[in-house]
CSV table of C-alpha atoms in Angstrom, one decimal:
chain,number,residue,atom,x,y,z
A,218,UNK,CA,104.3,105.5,87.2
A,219,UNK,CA,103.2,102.1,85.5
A,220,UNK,CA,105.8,99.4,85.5
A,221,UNK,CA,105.2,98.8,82.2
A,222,UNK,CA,106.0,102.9,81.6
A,223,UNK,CA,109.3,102.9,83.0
A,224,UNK,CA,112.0,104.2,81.3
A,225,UNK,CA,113.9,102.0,79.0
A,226,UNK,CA,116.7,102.9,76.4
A,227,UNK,CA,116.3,102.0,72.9
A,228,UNK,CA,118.4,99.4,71.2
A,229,UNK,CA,120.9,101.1,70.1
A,230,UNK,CA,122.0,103.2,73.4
A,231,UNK,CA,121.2,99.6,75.1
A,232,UNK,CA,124.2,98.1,72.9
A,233,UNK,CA,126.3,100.9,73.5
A,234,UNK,CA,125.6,100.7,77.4
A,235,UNK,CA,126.3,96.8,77.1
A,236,UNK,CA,129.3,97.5,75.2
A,237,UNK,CA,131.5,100.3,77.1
A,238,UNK,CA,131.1,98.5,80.3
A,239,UNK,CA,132.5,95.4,78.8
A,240,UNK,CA,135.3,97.9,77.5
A,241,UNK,CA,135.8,99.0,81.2
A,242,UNK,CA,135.8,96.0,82.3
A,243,UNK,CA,138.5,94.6,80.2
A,244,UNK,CA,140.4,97.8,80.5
A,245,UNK,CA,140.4,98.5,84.6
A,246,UNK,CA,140.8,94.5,85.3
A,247,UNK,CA,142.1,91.4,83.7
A,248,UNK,CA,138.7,89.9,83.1
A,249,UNK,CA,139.3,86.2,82.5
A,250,UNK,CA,135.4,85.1,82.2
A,251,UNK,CA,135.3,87.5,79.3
A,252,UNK,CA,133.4,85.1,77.0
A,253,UNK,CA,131.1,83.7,79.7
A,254,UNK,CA,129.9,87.1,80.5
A,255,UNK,CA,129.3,87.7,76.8
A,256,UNK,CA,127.9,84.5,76.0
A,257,UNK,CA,126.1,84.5,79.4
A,258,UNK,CA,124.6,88.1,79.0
A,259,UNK,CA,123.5,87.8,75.0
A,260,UNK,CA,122.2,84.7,75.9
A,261,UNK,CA,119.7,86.0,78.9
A,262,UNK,CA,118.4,88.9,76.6
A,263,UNK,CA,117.9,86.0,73.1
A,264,UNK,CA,115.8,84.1,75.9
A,265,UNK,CA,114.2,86.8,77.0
A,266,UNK,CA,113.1,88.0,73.7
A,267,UNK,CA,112.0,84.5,72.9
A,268,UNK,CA,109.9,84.1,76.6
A,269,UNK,CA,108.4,87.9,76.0
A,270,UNK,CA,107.5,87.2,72.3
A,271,UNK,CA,104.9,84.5,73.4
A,272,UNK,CA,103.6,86.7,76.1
A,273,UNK,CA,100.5,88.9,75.2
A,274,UNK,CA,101.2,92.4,75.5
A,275,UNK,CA,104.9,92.6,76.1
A,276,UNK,CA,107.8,93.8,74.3
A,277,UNK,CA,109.8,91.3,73.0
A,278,UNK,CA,112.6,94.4,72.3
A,279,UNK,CA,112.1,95.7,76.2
A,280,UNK,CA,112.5,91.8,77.9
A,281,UNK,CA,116.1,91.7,75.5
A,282,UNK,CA,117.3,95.0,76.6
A,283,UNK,CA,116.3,94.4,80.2
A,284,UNK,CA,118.1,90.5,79.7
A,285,UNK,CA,121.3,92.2,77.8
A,286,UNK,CA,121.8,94.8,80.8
A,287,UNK,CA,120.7,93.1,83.9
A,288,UNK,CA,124.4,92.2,85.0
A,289,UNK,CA,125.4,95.7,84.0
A,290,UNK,CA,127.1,96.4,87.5
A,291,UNK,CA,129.7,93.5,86.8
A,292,UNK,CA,131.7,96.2,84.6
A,293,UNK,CA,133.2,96.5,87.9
A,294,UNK,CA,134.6,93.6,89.8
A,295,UNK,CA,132.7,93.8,92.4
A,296,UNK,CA,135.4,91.2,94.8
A,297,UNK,CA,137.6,94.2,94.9
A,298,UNK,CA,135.1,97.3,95.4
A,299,UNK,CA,133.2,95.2,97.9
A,300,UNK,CA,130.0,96.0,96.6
A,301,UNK,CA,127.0,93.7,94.8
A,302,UNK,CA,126.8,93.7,91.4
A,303,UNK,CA,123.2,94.8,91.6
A,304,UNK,CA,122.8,97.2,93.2
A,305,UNK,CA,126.0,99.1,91.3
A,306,UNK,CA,124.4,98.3,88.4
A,307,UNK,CA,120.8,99.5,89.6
A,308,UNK,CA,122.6,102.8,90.9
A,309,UNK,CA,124.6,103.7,87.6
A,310,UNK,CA,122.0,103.3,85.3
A,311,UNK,CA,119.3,105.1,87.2
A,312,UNK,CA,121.5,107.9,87.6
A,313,UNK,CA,121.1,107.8,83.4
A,314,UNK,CA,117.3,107.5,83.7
A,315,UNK,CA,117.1,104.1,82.6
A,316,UNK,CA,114.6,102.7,85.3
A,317,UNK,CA,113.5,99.6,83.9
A,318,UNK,CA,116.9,98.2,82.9
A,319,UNK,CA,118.3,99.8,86.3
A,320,UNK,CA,115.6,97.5,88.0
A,321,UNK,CA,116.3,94.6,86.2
A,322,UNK,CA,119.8,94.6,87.8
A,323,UNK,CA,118.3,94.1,91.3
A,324,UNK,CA,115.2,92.2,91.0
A,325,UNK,CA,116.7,89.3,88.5
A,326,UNK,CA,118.8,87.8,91.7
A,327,UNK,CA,115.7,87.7,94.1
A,328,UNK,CA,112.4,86.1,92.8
A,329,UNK,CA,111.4,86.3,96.2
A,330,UNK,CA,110.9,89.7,97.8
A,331,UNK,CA,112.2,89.3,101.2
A,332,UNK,CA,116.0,88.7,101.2
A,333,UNK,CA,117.0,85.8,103.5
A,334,UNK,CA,120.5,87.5,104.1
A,335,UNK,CA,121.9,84.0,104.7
A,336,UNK,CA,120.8,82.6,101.5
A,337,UNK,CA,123.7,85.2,99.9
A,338,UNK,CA,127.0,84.9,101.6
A,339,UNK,CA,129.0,85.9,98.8
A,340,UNK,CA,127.3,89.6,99.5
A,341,UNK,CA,127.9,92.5,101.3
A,342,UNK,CA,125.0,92.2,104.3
A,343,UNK,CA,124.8,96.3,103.7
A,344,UNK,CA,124.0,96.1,100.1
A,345,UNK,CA,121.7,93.6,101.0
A,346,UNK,CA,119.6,95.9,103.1
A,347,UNK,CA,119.7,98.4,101.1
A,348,UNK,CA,118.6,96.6,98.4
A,349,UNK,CA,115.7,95.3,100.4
A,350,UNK,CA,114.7,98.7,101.2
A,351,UNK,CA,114.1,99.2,97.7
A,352,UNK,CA,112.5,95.8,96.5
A,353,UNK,CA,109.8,96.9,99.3
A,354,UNK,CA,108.3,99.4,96.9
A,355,UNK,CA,108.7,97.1,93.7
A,356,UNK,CA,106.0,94.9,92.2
A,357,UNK,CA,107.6,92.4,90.3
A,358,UNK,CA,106.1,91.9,86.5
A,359,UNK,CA,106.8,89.9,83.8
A,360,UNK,CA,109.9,91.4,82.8
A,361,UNK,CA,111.1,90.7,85.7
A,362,UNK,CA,110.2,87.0,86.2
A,363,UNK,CA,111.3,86.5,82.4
A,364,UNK,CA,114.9,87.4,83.2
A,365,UNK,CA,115.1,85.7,86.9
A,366,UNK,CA,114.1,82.9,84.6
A,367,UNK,CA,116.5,83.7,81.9
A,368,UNK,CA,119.4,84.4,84.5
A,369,UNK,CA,119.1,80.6,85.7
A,370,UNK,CA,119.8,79.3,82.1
A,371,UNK,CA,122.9,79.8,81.3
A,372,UNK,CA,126.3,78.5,82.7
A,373,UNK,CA,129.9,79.2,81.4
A,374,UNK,CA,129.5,78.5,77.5
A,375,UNK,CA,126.2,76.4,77.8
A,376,UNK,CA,122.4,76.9,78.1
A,377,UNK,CA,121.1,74.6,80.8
A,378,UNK,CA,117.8,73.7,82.5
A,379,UNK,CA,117.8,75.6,85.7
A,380,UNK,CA,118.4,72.3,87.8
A,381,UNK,CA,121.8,71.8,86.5
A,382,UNK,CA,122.3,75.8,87.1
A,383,UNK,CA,121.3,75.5,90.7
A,384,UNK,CA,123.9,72.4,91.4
A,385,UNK,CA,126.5,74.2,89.6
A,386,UNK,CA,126.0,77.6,91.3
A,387,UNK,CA,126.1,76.0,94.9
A,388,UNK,CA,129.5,73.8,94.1
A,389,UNK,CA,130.6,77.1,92.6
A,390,UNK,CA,129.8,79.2,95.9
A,391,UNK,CA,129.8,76.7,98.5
A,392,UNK,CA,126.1,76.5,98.9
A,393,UNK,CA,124.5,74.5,101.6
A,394,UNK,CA,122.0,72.2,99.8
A,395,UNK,CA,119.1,73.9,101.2
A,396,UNK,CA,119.7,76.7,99.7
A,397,UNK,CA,120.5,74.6,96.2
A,398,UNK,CA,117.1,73.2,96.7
A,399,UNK,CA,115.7,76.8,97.4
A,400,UNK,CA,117.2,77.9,93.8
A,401,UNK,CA,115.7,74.8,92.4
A,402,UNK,CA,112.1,75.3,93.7
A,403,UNK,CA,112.3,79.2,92.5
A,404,UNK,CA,113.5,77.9,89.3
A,405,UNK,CA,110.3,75.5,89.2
A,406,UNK,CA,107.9,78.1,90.2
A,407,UNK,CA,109.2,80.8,87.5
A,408,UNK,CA,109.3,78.2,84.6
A,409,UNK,CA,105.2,77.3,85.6
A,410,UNK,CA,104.4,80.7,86.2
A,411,UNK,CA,105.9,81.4,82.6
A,412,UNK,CA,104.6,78.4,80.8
A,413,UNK,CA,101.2,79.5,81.9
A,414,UNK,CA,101.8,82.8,80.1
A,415,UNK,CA,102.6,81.4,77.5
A,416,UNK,CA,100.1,78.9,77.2
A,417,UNK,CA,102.9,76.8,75.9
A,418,UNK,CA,106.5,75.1,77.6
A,419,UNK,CA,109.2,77.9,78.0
A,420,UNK,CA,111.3,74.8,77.4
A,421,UNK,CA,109.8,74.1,74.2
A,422,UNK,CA,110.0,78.0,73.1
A,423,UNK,CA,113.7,78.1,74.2
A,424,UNK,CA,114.6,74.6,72.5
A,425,UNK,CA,115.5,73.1,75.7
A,426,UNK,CA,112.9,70.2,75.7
Protein backbone atom coordinates (compact mmCIF):
# COMPACT_ATOMS: atom_id res chain seq x y z
CA UNK A 1 0.00 0.00 0.00
CA UNK A 2 1.31 3.77 -0.55
CA UNK A 3 1.91 5.62 2.62
CA UNK A 4 0.17 8.30 1.40
CA UNK A 5 -3.01 5.66 0.83
CA UNK A 6 -3.27 4.57 4.31
CA UNK A 7 -6.26 4.57 5.98
CA UNK A 8 -7.25 7.60 7.80
CA UNK A 9 -10.69 8.49 9.44
CA UNK A 10 -12.52 11.57 8.44
CA UNK A 11 -12.95 14.56 10.67
CA UNK A 12 -15.61 13.87 12.25
CA UNK A 13 -14.98 10.10 13.49
CA UNK A 14 -11.36 11.72 14.20
CA UNK A 15 -13.15 14.15 16.82
CA UNK A 16 -15.11 11.50 18.12
CA UNK A 17 -11.95 9.17 18.61
CA UNK A 18 -10.13 12.25 20.20
CA UNK A 19 -12.98 12.88 22.32
CA UNK A 20 -14.16 9.37 24.06
CA UNK A 21 -10.72 8.68 25.02
CA UNK A 22 -10.41 11.94 26.78
CA UNK A 23 -13.83 10.76 28.40
CA UNK A 24 -12.09 7.47 29.44
CA UNK A 25 -9.44 9.03 30.52
CA UNK A 26 -11.16 11.36 32.88
CA UNK A 27 -13.59 8.64 33.89
CA UNK A 28 -11.06 5.50 34.67
CA UNK A 29 -8.32 8.00 36.32
CA UNK A 30 -8.11 11.28 38.04
CA UNK A 31 -6.32 12.96 35.09
CA UNK A 32 -4.85 16.12 36.56
CA UNK A 33 -2.87 17.31 33.18
CA UNK A 34 -6.35 17.41 31.70
CA UNK A 35 -5.83 20.88 30.01
CA UNK A 36 -2.24 20.19 28.95
CA UNK A 37 -3.22 17.15 27.10
CA UNK A 38 -5.99 19.22 25.43
CA UNK A 39 -4.14 22.25 24.77
CA UNK A 40 -1.07 20.03 24.02
CA UNK A 41 -2.94 17.64 21.53
CA UNK A 42 -5.18 20.60 19.50
CA UNK A 43 -2.20 22.34 19.45
CA UNK A 44 0.12 19.53 17.50
CA UNK A 45 -2.80 18.87 14.95
CA UNK A 46 -3.43 23.38 14.37
CA UNK A 47 0.54 23.13 13.62
CA UNK A 48 0.32 20.40 11.77
CA UNK A 49 -2.38 21.70 9.52
CA UNK A 50 -0.36 24.90 9.25
CA UNK A 51 3.19 22.84 8.38
CA UNK A 52 1.09 20.52 5.77
CA UNK A 53 -0.78 23.47 4.17
CA UNK A 54 2.61 24.89 2.78
CA UNK A 55 3.65 21.53 1.66
CA UNK A 56 2.84 20.62 -2.00
CA UNK A 57 0.70 17.68 -2.27
CA UNK A 58 -0.38 16.98 1.27
CA UNK A 59 -3.44 17.19 3.20
CA UNK A 60 -3.64 19.81 5.39
CA UNK A 61 -7.04 17.82 6.89
CA UNK A 62 -4.78 14.31 7.09
CA UNK A 63 -1.42 16.16 8.96
CA UNK A 64 -4.42 17.63 11.78
CA UNK A 65 -6.06 14.36 12.23
CA UNK A 66 -2.78 12.46 12.41
CA UNK A 67 -1.46 15.71 15.02
CA UNK A 68 -4.99 15.46 17.03
CA UNK A 69 -4.58 11.51 17.48
CA UNK A 70 -0.95 10.81 17.76
CA UNK A 71 -1.06 10.61 21.67
CA UNK A 72 -4.23 8.55 21.46
CA UNK A 73 -2.80 5.64 23.73
CA UNK A 74 -2.52 8.25 26.73
CA UNK A 75 -6.43 7.58 27.32
CA UNK A 76 -4.77 5.10 29.41
CA UNK A 77 -2.36 5.97 32.03
CA UNK A 78 0.16 4.22 30.89
CA UNK A 79 2.33 4.46 34.67
CA UNK A 80 -0.11 2.09 35.91
CA UNK A 81 -0.75 -0.51 32.88
CA UNK A 82 3.03 -0.53 32.34
CA UNK A 83 2.82 -0.06 28.78
CA UNK A 84 4.03 2.94 26.25
CA UNK A 85 1.69 5.14 25.20
CA UNK A 86 2.50 4.37 21.55
CA UNK A 87 2.37 1.52 20.97
CA UNK A 88 -1.33 1.24 22.93
CA UNK A 89 -2.26 3.77 20.87
CA UNK A 90 -0.81 2.24 17.52
CA UNK A 91 -2.53 -1.22 18.63
CA UNK A 92 -6.16 0.21 19.43
CA UNK A 93 -6.58 2.16 16.53
CA UNK A 94 -5.29 -0.35 14.02
CA UNK A 95 -7.49 -2.77 15.35
CA UNK A 96 -10.29 0.09 13.91
CA UNK A 97 -8.46 0.24 10.57
CA UNK A 98 -7.16 3.50 11.04
CA UNK A 99 -3.51 2.90 9.85
CA UNK A 100 -2.22 6.25 9.24
CA UNK A 101 -3.31 7.77 12.59
CA UNK A 102 -2.36 4.30 14.31
CA UNK A 103 1.17 5.07 12.86
CA UNK A 104 1.38 8.38 13.82
CA UNK A 105 1.21 7.12 17.52
CA UNK A 106 4.58 5.28 17.11
CA UNK A 107 6.63 7.06 14.68
CA UNK A 108 6.04 10.84 16.27
CA UNK A 109 8.36 9.77 19.42
CA UNK A 110 11.34 8.44 17.19
CA UNK A 111 12.62 10.59 14.29
CA UNK A 112 15.33 8.27 14.13
CA UNK A 113 14.57 4.68 13.14
CA UNK A 114 16.76 2.69 15.30
CA UNK A 115 15.64 2.99 19.04
CA UNK A 116 18.64 3.55 21.35
CA UNK A 117 16.72 1.82 24.29
CA UNK A 118 18.74 3.99 26.66
CA UNK A 119 17.71 7.15 25.19
CA UNK A 120 14.00 6.16 26.77
CA UNK A 121 14.15 5.10 30.32
CA UNK A 122 10.80 6.15 31.19
CA UNK A 123 9.71 2.94 28.83
CA UNK A 124 9.05 -0.46 29.06
CA UNK A 125 12.40 -2.11 27.17
CA UNK A 126 9.59 -4.74 25.66
CA UNK A 127 7.50 -2.26 24.07
CA UNK A 128 10.44 -0.79 22.94
CA UNK A 129 11.36 -3.83 20.90
CA UNK A 130 8.39 -4.44 19.74
CA UNK A 131 8.01 -1.28 18.52
CA UNK A 132 11.30 -1.45 16.76
CA UNK A 133 10.11 -4.49 15.08
CA UNK A 134 7.60 -2.61 13.51
CA UNK A 135 9.40 0.85 12.62
CA UNK A 136 11.70 -1.66 10.49
CA UNK A 137 9.07 -1.89 7.79
CA UNK A 138 8.04 1.95 8.00
CA UNK A 139 9.29 4.64 5.72
CA UNK A 140 8.86 7.71 7.40
CA UNK A 141 7.04 10.64 5.19
CA UNK A 142 6.04 13.85 5.68
CA UNK A 143 3.23 13.30 7.91
CA UNK A 144 5.32 11.84 10.01
CA UNK A 145 8.18 14.36 10.33
CA UNK A 146 5.36 17.15 10.50
CA UNK A 147 4.11 15.82 13.75
CA UNK A 148 7.61 14.63 15.37
CA UNK A 149 8.11 18.33 14.62
CA UNK A 150 4.74 19.37 15.98
CA UNK A 151 5.08 17.02 19.06
CA UNK A 152 8.34 19.18 20.18
CA UNK A 153 6.35 22.46 20.24
CA UNK A 154 4.27 22.43 22.79
CA UNK A 155 4.84 22.35 26.68
CA UNK A 156 2.11 22.57 29.46
CA UNK A 157 -0.05 25.61 28.30
CA UNK A 158 2.64 27.14 25.93
CA UNK A 159 3.95 26.79 22.28
CA UNK A 160 7.69 26.74 22.44
CA UNK A 161 10.70 26.46 20.08
CA UNK A 162 11.80 22.95 20.29
CA UNK A 163 15.05 24.08 22.37
CA UNK A 164 13.19 25.17 25.26
CA UNK A 165 11.01 21.74 24.81
CA UNK A 166 14.08 19.59 24.82
CA UNK A 167 15.58 21.34 28.32
CA UNK A 168 12.25 21.07 29.82
CA UNK A 169 11.54 17.36 28.85
CA UNK A 170 15.06 16.26 30.24
CA UNK A 171 14.51 18.32 33.81
CA UNK A 172 11.02 16.73 33.52
CA UNK A 173 12.40 13.01 33.05
CA UNK A 174 15.76 13.19 34.41
CA UNK A 175 17.58 13.23 31.16
CA UNK A 176 21.24 13.02 30.93
CA UNK A 177 22.29 16.04 28.78
CA UNK A 178 23.34 13.96 25.98
CA UNK A 179 20.40 12.80 25.36
CA UNK A 180 18.84 16.63 25.83
CA UNK A 181 21.33 17.60 23.20
CA UNK A 182 20.20 14.49 21.00
CA UNK A 183 16.41 15.95 21.22
CA UNK A 184 17.80 19.22 20.28
CA UNK A 185 19.80 18.22 17.15
CA UNK A 186 16.55 16.05 16.00
CA UNK A 187 14.65 19.00 16.62
CA UNK A 188 17.12 21.01 14.34
CA UNK A 189 17.19 18.58 11.64
CA UNK A 190 13.21 18.27 11.35
CA UNK A 191 12.65 22.07 11.47
CA UNK A 192 15.42 22.29 8.13
CA UNK A 193 14.17 19.38 6.62
CA UNK A 194 10.56 21.18 6.96
CA UNK A 195 11.60 24.62 6.06
CA UNK A 196 12.92 23.22 2.94
CA UNK A 197 9.50 21.86 2.10
CA UNK A 198 8.19 24.60 2.57
CA UNK A 199 10.41 26.80 0.89
CA UNK A 200 9.65 29.12 3.71
CA UNK A 201 10.58 29.09 7.96
CA UNK A 202 8.13 26.64 9.80
CA UNK A 203 8.85 29.24 12.39
CA UNK A 204 7.58 31.96 10.43
CA UNK A 205 4.32 29.73 9.28
CA UNK A 206 3.63 28.78 12.93
CA UNK A 207 4.25 32.52 14.31
CA UNK A 208 7.12 31.52 16.34
CA UNK A 209 9.75 33.81 14.77
Amino acid sequence: MNIFELRCPEMREAMRLWWDGLKYRQENDNFIYMDEYIFHTQGVAFASHAIAGNIKGLNPETAYICGLLHDYGKKYNEKKIGQFHGLVGYKELMSLGWERPARTCLTHTFPEKNIILDDYPSYPQKDLLETQKILNDVVFDEYDRIVQFADRLFEGLSMIPFEERAKAIGKRYGLKQDIVQKLINTGQALKEELSGLCEKDVYEILGLK
